[in-house]
Short mmCIF file of C-alpha atoms in Angstrom, two decimals:
data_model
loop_
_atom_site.label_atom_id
_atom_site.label_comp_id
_atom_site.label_asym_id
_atom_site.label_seq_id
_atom_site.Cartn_x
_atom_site.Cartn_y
_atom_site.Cartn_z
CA UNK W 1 0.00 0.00 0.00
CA UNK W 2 1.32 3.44 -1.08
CA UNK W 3 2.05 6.40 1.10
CA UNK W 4 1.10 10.26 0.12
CA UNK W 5 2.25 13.46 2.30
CA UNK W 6 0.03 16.07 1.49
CA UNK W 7 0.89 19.84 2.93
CA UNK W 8 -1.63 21.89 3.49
CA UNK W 9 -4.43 19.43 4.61
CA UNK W 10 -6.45 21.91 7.06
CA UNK W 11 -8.91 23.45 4.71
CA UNK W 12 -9.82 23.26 0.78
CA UNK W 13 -7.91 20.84 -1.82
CA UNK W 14 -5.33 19.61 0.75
CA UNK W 15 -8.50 18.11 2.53
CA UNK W 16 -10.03 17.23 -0.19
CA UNK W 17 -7.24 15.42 -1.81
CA UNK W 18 -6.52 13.47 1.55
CA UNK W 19 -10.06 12.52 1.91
CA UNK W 20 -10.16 11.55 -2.23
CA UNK W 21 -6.99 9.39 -1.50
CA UNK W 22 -8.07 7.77 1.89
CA UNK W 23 -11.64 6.79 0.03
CA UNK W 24 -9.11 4.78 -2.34
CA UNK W 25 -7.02 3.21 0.69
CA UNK W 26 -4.25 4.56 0.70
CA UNK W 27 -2.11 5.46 3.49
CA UNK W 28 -2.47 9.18 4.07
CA UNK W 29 -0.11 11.60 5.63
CA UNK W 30 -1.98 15.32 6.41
CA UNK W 31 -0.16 18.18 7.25
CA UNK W 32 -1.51 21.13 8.75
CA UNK W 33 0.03 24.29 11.00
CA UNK W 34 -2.35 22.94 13.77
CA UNK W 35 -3.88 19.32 13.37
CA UNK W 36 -7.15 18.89 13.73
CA UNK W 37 -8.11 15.39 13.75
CA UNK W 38 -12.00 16.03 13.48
CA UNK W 39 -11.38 17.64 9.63
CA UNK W 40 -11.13 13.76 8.39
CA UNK W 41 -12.14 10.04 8.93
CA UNK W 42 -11.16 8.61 11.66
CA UNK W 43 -8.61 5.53 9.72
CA UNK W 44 -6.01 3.12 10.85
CA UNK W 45 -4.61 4.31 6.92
CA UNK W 46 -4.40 8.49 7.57
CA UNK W 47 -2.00 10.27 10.05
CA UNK W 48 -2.63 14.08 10.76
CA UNK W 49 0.85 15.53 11.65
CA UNK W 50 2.25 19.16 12.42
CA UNK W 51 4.13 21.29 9.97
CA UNK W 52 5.23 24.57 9.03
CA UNK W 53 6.67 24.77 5.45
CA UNK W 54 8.56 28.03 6.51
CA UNK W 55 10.47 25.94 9.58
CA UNK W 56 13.54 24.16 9.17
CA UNK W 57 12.82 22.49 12.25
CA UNK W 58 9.33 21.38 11.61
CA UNK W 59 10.56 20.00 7.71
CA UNK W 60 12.85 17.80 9.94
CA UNK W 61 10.76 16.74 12.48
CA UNK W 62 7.62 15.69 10.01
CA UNK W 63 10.03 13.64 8.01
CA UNK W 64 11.18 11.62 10.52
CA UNK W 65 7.52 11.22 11.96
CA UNK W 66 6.67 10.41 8.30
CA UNK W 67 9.05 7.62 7.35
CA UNK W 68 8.79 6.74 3.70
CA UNK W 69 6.52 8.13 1.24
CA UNK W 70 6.21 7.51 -2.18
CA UNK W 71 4.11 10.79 -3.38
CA UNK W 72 4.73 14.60 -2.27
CA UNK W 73 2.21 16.72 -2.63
CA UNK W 74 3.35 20.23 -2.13
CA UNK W 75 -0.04 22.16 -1.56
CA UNK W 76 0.09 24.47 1.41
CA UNK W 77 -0.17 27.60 0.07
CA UNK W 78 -1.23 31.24 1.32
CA UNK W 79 -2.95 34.24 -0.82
CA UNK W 80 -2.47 37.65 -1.16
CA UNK W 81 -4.46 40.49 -2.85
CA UNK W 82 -3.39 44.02 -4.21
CA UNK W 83 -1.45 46.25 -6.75
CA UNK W 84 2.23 45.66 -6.00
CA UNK W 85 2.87 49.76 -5.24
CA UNK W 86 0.77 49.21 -2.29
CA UNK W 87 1.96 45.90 -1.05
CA UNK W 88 4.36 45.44 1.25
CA UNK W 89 7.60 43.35 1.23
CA UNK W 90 7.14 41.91 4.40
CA UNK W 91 3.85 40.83 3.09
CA UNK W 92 5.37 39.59 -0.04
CA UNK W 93 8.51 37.67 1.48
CA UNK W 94 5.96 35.81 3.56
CA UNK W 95 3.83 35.02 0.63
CA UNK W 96 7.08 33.53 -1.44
CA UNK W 97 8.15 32.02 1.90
CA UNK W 98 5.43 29.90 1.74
CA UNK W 99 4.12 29.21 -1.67
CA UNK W 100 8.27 29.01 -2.93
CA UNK W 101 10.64 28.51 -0.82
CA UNK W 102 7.93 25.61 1.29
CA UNK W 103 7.90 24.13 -1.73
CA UNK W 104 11.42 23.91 -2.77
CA UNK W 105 12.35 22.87 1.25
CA UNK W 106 9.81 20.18 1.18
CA UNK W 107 10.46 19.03 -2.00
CA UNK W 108 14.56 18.87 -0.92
CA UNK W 109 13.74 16.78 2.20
CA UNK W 110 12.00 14.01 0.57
CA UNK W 111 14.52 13.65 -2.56
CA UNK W 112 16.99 11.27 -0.68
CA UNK W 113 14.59 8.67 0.41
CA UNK W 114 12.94 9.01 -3.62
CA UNK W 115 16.66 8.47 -4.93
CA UNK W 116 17.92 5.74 -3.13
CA UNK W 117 14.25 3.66 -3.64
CA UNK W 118 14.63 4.86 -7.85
CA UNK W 119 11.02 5.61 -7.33
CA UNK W 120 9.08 8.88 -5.76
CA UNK W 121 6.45 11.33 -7.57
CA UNK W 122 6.50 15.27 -6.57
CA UNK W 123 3.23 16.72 -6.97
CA UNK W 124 3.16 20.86 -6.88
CA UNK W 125 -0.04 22.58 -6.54
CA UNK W 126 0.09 25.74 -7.98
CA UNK W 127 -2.41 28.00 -9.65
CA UNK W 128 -4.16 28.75 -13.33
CA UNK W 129 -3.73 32.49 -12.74
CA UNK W 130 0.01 31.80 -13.74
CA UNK W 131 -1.86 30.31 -17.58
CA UNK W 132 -3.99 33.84 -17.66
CA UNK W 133 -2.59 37.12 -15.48
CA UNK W 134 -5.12 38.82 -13.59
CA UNK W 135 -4.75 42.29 -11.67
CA UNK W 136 -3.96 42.41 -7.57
CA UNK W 137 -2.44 39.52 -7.80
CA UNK W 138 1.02 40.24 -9.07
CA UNK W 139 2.71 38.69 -5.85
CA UNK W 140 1.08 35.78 -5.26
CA UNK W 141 1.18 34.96 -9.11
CA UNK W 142 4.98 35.18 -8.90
CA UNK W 143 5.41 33.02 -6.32
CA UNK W 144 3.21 30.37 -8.34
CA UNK W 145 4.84 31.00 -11.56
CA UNK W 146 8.34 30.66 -10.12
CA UNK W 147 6.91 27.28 -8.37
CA UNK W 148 6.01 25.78 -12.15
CA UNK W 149 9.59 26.62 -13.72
CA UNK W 150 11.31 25.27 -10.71
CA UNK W 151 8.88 21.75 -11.30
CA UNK W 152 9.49 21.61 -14.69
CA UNK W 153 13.63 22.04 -14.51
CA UNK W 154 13.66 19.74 -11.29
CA UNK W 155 11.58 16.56 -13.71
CA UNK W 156 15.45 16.72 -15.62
CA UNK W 157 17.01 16.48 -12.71
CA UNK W 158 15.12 13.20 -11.12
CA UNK W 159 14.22 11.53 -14.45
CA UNK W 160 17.33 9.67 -14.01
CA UNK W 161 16.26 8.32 -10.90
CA UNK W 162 13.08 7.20 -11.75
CA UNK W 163 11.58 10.06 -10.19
CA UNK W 164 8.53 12.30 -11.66
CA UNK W 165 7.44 15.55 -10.88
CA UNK W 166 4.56 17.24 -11.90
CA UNK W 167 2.44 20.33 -11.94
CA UNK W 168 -1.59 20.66 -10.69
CA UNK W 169 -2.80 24.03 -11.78
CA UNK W 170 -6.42 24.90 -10.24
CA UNK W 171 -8.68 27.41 -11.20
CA UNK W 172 -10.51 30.12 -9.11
CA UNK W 173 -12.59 28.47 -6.14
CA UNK W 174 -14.86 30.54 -4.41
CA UNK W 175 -16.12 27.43 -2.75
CA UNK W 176 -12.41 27.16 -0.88
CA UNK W 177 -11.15 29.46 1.76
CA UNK W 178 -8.71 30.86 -0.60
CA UNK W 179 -10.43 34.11 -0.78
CA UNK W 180 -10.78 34.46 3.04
CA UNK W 181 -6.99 33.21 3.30
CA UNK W 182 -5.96 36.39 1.17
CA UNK W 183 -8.15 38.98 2.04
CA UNK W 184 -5.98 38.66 5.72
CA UNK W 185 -3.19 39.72 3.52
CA UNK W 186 -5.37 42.43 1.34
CA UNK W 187 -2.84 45.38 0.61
CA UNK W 188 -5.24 48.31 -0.39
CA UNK W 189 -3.92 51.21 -1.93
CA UNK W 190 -5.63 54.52 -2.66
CA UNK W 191 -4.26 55.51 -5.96
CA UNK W 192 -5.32 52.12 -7.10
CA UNK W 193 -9.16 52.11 -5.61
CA UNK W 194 -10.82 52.28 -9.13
CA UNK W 195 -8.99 49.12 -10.17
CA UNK W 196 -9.83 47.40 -7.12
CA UNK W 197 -13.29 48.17 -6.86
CA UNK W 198 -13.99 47.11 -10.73
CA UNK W 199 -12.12 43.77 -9.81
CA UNK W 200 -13.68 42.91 -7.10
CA UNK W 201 -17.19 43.70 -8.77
CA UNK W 202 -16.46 41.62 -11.77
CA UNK W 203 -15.56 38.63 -9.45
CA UNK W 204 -18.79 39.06 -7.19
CA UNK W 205 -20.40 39.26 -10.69
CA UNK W 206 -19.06 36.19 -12.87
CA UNK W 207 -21.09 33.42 -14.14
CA UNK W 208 -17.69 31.87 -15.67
CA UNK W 209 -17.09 28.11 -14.69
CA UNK W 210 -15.12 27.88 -11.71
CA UNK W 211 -13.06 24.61 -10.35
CA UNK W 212 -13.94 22.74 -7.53
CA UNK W 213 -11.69 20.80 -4.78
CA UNK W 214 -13.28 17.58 -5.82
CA UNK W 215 -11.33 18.55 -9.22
CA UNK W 216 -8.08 19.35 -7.83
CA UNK W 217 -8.37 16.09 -5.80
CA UNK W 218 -8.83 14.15 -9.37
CA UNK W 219 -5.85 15.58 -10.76
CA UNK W 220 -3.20 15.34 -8.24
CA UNK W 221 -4.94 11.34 -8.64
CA UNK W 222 -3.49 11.25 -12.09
CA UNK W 223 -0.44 12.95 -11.10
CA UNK W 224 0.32 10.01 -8.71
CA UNK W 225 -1.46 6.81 -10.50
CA UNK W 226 -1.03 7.09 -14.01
CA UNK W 227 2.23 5.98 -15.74
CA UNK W 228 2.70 8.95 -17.79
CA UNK W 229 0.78 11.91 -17.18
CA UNK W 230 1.12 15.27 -18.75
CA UNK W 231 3.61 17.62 -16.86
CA UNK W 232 1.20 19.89 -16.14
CA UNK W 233 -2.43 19.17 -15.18
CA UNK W 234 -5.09 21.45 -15.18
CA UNK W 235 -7.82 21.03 -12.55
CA UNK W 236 -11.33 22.79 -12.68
CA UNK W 237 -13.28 23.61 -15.81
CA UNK W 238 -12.03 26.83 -15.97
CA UNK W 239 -8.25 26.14 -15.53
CA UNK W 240 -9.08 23.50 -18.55
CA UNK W 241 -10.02 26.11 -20.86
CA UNK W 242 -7.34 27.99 -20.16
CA UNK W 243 -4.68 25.39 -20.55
CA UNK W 244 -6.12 24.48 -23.81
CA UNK W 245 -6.42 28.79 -24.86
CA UNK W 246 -2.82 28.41 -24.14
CA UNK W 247 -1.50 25.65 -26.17
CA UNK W 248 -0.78 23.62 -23.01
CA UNK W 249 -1.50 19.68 -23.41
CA UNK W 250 -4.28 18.09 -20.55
#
């Protein structure tokens, strides 16, 4: 039976995707800043254990809780909304802390234990916004652009080893807590109010299809199951359409 770590596991398509995998029975490792243990089914196959993708410390201590895995799926994640002149770089350095540099730590911690088995799948979760660019959200669309280049550079690197790696990009989901998560980190500026208010109307306003965990959950599945999947996977009807505006293969 095959082991999946999962970051990001308190809310949205980390729970989702742990749930989707447990259903399937497999043994399921999910990570959250503070475990909650009501969040999934109680199972002799699913662990809920502590981490911080920013801590050094934490990295260490999950992976030798963990023991061996065979899929990594890097999907903790934080949001952030506003024109860059108005943003802070404290708020920024914390947004790439997370949605980057997590990434690239996690990913780096389970690599030895992938390339001495010759066998190990990295899964990053990043976003469709980096397929299409969309205003007040310059930041956070860096952080998930730099997150697909550094996937698709690191699949060279491991393909000696047996080792895939592999993009999930997700639409918008209003039906998450994504919006809630980056409205904490909402960076409103003045001189930019008539942008933001016309944004923020057209969102309330859309009728467009949007992508639901359930989807995300599906295509991290493929990610990790089939035996050669695309590199990058778009999740969510709307992240599809995208993808496929954009010459990417699904």
């Amino acid at each position: 039976m095959k082991t999946i770590l999962i970051t990001g596991c308190s809310s949205g398509f980390g729970l989702e995707t742990a749930r989707y995998f447990l259903e399937r029975d497999w043994n399921v490792i999910a990570t959250m800043r503070h475990p909650r243990e009501d969040l999934l089914p109680r199972s002799a196959h699913l662990r809920v254990l502590p981490l911080d993708v920013t801590d050094a410390d934490s990295i260490r201590r999950l992976i030798e809780a963990a023991g061996p895995v065979d899929i990594l799926v890097n999907n903790a994640g934080i949001g952030m909304l506003g024109a860059l002149e108005g943003s802070s770089m404290t708020t920024a350095r914390e947004v790439f802390e997370t949605n980057t540099l997590g990434t690239i730590a996690m990913t780096q911690a389970v690599l030895p234990q992938f390339r001495e088995r010759r066998a190990g799948v990295v899964i990053n979760v990043t976003s469709s916004v980096t397929l299409k660019a969309l205003p007040l959200l310059s930041v956070y669309t860096g952080s998930k652009a730099a997150v697909n280049a550094f996937t698709e550079s690191l699949a060279l690197e491991l393909k000696h080893f047996n080792i895939r790696a592999h993009v999930v990009l997700p639409g918008r989901a209003p039906g998450t807590s994504f919006g809630a998560n980056a409205k904490q980190r909402i960076q409103l500026s003045e001189a930019y109010a008539e942008l933001t208010d016309s944004v923020f109307a057209g969102w309330a306003q859309s009728t467009e299809e949007v992508t639901e965990a359930i989807d995300v959950a599906e295509a991290v599945w493929l990610a990790a199951t089939d035996a050669a999947p695309p590199m990058r996977i778009a999740a969510g009807a709307d992240a599809v359409a995208l993808s496929a505006s954009s010459h990417d293969l699904i």
